[in-house]
mmCIF file of C-alpha atoms and ligand atoms in Angstrom:
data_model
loop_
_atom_site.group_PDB
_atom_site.id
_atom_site.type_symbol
_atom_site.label_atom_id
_atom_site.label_comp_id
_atom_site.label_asym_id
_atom_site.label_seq_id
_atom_site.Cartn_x
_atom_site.Cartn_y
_atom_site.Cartn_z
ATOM 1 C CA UNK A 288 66.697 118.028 57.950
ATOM 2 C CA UNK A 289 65.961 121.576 56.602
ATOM 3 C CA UNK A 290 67.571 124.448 57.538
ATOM 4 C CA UNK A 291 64.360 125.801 58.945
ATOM 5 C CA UNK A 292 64.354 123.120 61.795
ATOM 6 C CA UNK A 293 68.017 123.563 62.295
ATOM 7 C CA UNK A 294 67.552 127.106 63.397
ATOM 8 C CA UNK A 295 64.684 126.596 65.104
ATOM 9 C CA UNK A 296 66.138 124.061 68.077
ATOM 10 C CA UNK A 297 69.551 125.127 68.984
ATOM 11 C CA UNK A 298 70.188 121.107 70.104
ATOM 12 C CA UNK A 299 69.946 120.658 66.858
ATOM 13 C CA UNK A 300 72.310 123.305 65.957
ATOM 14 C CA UNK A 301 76.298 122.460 64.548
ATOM 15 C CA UNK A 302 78.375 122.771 67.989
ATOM 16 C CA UNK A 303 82.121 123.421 67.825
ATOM 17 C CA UNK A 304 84.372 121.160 68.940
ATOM 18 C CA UNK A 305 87.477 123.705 70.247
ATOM 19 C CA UNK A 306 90.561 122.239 70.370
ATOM 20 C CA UNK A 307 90.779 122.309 74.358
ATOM 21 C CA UNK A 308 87.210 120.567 74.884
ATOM 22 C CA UNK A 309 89.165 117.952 71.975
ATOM 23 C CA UNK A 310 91.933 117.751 74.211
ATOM 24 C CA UNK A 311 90.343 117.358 77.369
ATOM 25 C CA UNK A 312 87.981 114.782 75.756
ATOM 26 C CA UNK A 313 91.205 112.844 74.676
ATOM 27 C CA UNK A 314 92.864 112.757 77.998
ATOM 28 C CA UNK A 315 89.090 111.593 79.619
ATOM 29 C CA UNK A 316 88.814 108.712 77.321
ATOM 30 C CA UNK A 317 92.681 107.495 77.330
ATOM 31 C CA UNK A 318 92.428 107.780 81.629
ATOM 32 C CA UNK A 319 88.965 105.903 81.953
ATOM 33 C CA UNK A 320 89.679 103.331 78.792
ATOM 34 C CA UNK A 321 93.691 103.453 77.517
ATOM 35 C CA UNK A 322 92.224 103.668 74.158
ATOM 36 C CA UNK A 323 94.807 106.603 72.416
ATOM 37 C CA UNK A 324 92.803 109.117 70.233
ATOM 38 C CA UNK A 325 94.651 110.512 67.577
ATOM 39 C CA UNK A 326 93.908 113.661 65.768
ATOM 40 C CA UNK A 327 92.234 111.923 62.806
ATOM 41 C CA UNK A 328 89.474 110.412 64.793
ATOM 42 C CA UNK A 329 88.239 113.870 65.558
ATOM 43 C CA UNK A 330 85.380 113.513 63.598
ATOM 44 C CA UNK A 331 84.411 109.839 65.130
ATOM 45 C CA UNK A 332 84.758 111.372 68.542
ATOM 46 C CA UNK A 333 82.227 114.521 67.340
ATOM 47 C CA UNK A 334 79.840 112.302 65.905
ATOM 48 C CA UNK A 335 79.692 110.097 68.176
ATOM 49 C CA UNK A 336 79.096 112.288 71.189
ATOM 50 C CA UNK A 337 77.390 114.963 69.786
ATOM 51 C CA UNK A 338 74.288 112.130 69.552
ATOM 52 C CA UNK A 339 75.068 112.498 73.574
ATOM 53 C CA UNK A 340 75.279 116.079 73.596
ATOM 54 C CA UNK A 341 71.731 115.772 72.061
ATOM 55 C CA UNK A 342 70.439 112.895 74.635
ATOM 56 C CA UNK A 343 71.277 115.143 77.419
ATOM 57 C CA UNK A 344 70.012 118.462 75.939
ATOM 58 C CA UNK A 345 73.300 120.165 76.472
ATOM 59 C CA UNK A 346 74.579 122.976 73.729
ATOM 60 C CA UNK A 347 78.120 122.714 74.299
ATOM 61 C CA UNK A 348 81.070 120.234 74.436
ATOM 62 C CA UNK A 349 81.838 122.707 77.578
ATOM 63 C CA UNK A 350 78.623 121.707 79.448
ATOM 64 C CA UNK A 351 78.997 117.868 78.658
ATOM 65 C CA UNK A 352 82.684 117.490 79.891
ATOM 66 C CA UNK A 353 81.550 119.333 83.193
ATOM 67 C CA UNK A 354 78.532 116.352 83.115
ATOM 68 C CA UNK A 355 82.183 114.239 82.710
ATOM 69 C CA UNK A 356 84.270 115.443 85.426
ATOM 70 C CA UNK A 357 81.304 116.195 87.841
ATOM 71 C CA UNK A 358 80.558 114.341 90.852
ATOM 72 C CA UNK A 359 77.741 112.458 88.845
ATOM 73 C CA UNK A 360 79.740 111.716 86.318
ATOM 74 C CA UNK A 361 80.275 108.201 86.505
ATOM 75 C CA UNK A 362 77.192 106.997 85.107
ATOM 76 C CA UNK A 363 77.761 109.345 81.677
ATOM 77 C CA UNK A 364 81.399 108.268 81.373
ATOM 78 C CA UNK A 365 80.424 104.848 81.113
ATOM 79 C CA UNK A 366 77.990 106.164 77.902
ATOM 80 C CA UNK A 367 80.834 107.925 76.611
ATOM 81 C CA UNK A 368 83.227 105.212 76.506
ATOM 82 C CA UNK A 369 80.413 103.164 75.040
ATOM 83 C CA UNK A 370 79.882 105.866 72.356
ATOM 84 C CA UNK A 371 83.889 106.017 71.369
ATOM 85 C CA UNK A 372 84.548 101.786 71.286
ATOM 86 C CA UNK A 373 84.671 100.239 68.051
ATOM 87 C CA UNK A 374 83.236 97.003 68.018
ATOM 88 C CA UNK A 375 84.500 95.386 64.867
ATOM 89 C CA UNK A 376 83.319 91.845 65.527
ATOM 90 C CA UNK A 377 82.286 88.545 63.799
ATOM 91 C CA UNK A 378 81.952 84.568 64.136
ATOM 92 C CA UNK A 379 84.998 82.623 62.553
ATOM 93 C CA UNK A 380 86.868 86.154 62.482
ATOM 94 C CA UNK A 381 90.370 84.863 62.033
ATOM 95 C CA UNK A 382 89.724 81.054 61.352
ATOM 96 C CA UNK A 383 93.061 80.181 62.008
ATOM 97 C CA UNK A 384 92.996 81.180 65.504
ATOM 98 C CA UNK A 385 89.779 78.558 66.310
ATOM 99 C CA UNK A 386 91.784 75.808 64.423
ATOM 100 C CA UNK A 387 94.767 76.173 66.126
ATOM 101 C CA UNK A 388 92.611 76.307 69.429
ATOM 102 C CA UNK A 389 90.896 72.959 68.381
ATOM 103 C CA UNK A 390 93.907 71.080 66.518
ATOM 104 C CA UNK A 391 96.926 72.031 68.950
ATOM 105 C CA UNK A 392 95.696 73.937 72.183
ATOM 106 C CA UNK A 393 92.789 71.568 73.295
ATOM 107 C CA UNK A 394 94.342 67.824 72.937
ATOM 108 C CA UNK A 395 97.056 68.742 74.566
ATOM 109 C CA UNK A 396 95.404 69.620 78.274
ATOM 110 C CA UNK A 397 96.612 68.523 81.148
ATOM 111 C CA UNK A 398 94.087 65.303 81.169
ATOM 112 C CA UNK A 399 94.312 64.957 84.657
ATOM 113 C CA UNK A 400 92.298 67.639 86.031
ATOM 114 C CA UNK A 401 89.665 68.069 82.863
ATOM 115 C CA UNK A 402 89.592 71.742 83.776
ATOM 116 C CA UNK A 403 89.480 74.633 81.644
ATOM 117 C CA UNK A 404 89.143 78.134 81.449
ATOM 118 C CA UNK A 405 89.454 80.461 78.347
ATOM 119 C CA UNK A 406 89.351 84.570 78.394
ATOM 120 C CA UNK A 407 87.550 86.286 75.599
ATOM 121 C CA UNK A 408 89.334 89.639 76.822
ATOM 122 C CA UNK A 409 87.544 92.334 74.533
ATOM 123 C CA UNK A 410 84.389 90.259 73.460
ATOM 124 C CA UNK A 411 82.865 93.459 71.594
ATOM 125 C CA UNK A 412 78.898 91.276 71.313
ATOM 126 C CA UNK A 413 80.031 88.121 72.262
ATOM 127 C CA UNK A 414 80.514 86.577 68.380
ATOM 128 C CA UNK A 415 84.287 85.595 69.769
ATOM 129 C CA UNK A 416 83.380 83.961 72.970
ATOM 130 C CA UNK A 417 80.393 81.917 70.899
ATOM 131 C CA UNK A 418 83.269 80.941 68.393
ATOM 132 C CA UNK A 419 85.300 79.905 70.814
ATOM 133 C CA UNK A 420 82.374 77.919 72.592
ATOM 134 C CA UNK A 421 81.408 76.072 68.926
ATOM 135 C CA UNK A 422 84.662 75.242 68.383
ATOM 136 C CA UNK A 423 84.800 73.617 72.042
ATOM 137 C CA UNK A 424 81.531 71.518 71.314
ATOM 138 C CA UNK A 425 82.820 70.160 68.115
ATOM 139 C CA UNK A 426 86.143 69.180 68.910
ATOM 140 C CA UNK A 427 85.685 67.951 72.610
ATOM 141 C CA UNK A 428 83.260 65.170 72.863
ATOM 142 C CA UNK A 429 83.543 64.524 75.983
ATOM 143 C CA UNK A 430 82.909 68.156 77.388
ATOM 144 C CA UNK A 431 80.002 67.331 79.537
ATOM 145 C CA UNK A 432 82.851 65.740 81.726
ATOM 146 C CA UNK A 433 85.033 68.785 82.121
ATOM 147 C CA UNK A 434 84.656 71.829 84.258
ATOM 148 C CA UNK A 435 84.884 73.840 81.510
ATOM 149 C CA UNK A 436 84.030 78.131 81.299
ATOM 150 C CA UNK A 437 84.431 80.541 78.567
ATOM 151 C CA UNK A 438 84.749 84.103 80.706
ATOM 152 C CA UNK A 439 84.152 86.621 78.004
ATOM 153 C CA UNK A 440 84.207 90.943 79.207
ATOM 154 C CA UNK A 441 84.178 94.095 77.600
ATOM 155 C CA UNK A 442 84.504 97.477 78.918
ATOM 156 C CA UNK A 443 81.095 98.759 76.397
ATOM 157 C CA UNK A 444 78.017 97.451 78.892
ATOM 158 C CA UNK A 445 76.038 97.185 75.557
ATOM 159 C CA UNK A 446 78.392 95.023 73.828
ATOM 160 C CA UNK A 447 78.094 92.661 76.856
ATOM 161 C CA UNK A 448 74.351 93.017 76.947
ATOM 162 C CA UNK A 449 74.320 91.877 73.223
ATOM 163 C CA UNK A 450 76.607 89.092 73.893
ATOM 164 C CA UNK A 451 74.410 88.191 76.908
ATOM 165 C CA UNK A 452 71.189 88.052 75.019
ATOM 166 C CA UNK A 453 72.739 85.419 72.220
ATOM 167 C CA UNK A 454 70.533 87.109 68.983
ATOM 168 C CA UNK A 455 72.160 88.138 65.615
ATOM 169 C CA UNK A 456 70.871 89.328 62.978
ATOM 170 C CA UNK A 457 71.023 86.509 59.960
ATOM 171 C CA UNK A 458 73.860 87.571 57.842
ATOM 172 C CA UNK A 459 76.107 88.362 60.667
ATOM 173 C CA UNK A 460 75.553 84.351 61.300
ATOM 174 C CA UNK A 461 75.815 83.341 57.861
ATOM 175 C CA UNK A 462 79.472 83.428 58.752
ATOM 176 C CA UNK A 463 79.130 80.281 60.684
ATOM 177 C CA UNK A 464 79.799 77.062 58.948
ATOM 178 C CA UNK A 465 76.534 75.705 58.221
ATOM 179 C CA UNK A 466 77.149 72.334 60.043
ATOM 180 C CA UNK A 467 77.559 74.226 62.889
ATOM 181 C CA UNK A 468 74.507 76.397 62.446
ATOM 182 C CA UNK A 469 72.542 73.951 62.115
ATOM 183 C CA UNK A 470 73.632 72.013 65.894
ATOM 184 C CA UNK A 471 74.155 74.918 67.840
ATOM 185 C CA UNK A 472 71.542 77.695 66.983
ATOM 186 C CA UNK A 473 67.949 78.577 66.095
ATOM 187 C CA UNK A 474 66.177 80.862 64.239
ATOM 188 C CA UNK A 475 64.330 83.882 66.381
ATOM 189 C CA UNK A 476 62.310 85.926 64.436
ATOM 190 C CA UNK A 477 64.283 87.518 61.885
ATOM 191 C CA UNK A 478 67.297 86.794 64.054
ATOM 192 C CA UNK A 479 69.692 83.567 64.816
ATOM 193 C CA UNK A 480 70.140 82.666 68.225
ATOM 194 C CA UNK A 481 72.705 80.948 69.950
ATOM 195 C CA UNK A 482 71.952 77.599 71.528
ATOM 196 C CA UNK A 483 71.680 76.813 75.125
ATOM 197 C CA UNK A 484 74.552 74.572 75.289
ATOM 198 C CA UNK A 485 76.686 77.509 74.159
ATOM 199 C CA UNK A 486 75.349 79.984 76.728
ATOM 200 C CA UNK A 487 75.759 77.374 79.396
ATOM 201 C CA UNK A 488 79.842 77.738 78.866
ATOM 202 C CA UNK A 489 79.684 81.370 79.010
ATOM 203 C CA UNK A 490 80.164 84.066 81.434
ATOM 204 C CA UNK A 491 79.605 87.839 80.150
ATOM 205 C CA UNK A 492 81.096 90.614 82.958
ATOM 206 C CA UNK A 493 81.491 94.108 82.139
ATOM 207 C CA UNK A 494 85.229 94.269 82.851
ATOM 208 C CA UNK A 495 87.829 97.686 81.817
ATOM 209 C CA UNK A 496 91.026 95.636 81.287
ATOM 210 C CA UNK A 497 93.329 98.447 82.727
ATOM 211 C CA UNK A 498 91.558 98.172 86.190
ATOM 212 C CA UNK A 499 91.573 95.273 88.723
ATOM 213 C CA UNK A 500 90.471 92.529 87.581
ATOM 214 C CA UNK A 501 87.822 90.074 90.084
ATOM 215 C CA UNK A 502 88.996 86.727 88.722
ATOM 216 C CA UNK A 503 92.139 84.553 89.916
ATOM 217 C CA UNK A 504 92.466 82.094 86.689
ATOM 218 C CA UNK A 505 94.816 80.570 85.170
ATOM 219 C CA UNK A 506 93.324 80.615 81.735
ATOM 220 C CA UNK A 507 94.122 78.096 79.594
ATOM 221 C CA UNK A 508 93.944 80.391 76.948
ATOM 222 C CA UNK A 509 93.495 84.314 75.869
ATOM 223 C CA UNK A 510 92.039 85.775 73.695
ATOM 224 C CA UNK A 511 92.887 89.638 73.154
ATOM 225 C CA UNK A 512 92.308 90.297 69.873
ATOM 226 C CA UNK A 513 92.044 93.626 67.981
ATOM 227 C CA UNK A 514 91.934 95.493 71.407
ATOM 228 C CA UNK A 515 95.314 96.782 72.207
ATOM 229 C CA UNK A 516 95.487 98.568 68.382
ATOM 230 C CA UNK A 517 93.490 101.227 70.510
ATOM 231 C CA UNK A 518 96.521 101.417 72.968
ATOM 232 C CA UNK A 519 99.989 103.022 73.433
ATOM 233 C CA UNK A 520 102.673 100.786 73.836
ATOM 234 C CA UNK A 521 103.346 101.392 77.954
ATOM 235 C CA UNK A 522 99.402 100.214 78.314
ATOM 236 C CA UNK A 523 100.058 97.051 75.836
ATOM 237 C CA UNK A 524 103.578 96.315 77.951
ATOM 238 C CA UNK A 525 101.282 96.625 81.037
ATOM 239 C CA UNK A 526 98.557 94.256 79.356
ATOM 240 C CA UNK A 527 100.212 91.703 78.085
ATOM 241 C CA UNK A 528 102.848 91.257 81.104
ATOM 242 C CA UNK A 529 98.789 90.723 83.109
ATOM 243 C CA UNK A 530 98.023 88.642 80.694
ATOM 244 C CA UNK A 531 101.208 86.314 81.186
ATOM 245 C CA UNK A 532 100.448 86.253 84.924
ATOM 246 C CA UNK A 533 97.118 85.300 84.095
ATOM 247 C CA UNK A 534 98.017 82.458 82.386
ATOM 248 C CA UNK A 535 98.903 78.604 82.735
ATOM 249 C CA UNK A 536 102.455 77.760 82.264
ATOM 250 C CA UNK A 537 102.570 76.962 78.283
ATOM 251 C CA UNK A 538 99.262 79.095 78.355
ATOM 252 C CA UNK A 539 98.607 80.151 74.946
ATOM 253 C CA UNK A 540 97.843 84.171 73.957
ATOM 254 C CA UNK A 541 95.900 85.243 70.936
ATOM 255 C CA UNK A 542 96.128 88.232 69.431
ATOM 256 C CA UNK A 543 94.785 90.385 66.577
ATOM 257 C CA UNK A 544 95.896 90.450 62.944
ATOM 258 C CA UNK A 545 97.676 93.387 62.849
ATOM 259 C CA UNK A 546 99.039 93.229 66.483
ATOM 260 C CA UNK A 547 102.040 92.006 67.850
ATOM 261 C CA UNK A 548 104.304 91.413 70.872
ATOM 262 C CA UNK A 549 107.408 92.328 69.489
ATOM 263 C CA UNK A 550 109.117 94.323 71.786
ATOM 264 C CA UNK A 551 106.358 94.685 73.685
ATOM 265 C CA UNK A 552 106.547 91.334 75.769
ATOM 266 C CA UNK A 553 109.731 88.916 76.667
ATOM 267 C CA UNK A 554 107.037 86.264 78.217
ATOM 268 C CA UNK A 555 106.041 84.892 75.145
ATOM 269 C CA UNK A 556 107.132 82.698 72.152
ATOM 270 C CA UNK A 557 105.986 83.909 69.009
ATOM 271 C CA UNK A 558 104.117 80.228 67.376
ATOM 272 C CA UNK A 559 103.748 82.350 64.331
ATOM 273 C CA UNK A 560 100.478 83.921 62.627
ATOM 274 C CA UNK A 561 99.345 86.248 65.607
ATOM 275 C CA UNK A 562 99.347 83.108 68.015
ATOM 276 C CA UNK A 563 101.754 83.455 71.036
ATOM 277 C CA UNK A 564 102.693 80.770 74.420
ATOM 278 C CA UNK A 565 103.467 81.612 77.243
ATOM 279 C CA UNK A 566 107.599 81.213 78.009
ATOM 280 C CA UNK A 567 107.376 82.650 81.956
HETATM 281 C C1 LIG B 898 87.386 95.815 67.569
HETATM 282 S S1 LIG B 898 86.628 95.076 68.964
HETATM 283 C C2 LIG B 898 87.335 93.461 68.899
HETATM 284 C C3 LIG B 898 86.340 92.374 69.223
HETATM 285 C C4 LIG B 898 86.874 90.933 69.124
HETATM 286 N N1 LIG B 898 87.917 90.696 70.084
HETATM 287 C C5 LIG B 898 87.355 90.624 67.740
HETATM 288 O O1 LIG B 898 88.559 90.607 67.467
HETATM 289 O O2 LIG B 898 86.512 90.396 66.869
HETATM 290 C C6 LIG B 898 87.515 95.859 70.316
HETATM 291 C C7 LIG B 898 86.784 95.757 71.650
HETATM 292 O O3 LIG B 898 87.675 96.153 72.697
HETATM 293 C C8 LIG B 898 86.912 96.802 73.686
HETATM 294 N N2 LIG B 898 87.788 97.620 74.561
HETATM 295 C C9 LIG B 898 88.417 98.780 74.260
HETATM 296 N N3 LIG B 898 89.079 99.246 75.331
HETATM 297 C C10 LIG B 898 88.863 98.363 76.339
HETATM 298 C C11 LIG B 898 89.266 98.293 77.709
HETATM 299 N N4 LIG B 898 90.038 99.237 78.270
HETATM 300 N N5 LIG B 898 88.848 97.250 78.451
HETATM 301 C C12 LIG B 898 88.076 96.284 77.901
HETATM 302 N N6 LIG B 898 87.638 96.288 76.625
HETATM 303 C C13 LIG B 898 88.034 97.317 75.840
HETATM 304 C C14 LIG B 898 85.906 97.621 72.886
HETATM 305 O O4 LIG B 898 84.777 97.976 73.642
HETATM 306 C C15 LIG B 898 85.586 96.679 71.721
HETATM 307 O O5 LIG B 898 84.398 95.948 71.936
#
């Protein structure tokens, strides 16, 4: 861009960022989402709303925030929080976790009632929830004869429009072992897309997991992985004491690599490598 057209249209213009409007921002985003901004993703947070600044044709952090907090607000904070999410996803992320799921979780149902219900808590575009659905197909041949759903929410509306809509671009499913690519998806276009079958088991809902949430369970399992990084510890305690009520008894709890429930949660027996069951 020259400089030229940078004087020319003040939307274009550098804004500043005070430290109040920073600070107000912060306390907007932790109330709405729990996600904790620190001061070092004050950059992320101008980038990524100063494209929302532009959207709206506003000159000032000043002006949006009143957008924010404004009776009409709603709509916008919604946008915002979809701006500020990171969505760090992919199939197969964490192998282990699907193995485990397959090797340990899934024999070992209750036979009985052939139901089951898994949580994708935190599904960023849905490659989780898919991974989880593959892994169901392949190691449970007789599926067709349980009642079996794959709920799978996010608090960024995009993300669960993505994961709605099933298409990725090719190298994002080159991560998918190719046995797998090859039964459960198809090529559209320049994109891969994910196989009826899969679809079938899932259930996308735009869900903000520090509100109420619509559905009664149990869960056989949850998965809640790389989420709470982007909390304080009082949110996780909250979370994760949810989560435990949420599950089955013996209801296992997946989390992310570099998360943990150490002194965060009594309710849970560690199984080692990020994989957690439910003690009460
Ligand atoms: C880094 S992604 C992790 C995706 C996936 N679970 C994985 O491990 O690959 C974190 C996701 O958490 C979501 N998230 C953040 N705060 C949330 C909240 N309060 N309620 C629900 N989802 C939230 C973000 O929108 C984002 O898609």
């Amino acid at each position: 861009m020259t400089q030229a057209a940078t004087l020319a249209d003040p939307l274009l213009a550098e804004v500043p960022l005070t430290e109040q409007d920073f600070a107000r921002i912060v306390a907007l985003v932790r109330s709405h989402s729990g996600i904790a901004l620190s001061d070092s993703k004050r950059d992320l947070v101008y980038g990524r709303l100063r494209r929302r600044l532009r959207a709206l044709r506003l000159d000032s952090f000043a002006a949006y925030l009143e957008v924010l907090e404004g009776p009409e607000g709603a709509e916008e904070r919604v946008r915002m929080i979809n701006a500020i999410t990171t969505n760090l996803t992919g199939f197969f992320r964490e192998a282990h976790h699907f193995e485990h799921l397959a090797q340990a979780v899934l024999p070992n149902l209750p036979r009985g009632q052939r139901r089951l219900r898994i949580w994708s808590a935190g599904c960023s575009s849905g490659e989780e929830p898919y991974t989880i659905a593959m892994t169901l197909r392949s190691a449970m041949p007789d599926l067709a004869g349980w009642d079996a759903r794959i709920l799978a929410t996010d608090i960024d509306t995009d993300m669960v429009a993505h994961g709605e809509a099933g298409r990725y671009a090719a190298d994002r499913a080159a991560a998918i072992p190719p046995q797998l690519r090859r039964t459960h998806t198809q090529a559209a276009g320049a994109e891969v897309e994910m196989g009826p079958e899969l679809k079938s088991l899932i259930s996308f809902l735009p869900l903000n997991l520090l509100e109420a949430w619509p559905m009664r369970g149990p869960f056989d399992a949850i998965f809640c992985r790389n989420v709470v990084i982007y909390f304080d510890k009082p949110t996780q305690r909250t979370l994760f004491d949810r989560f435990a009520d949420m599950l089955c008894p013996g209801g296992h709890l997946f989390v992310g690599h570099s998360e943990t429930l150490f002194r965060v949660s009594e309710r849970f027996q560690h199984l080692g490598r990020t994989i957690y069951r439910k003690l009460r």
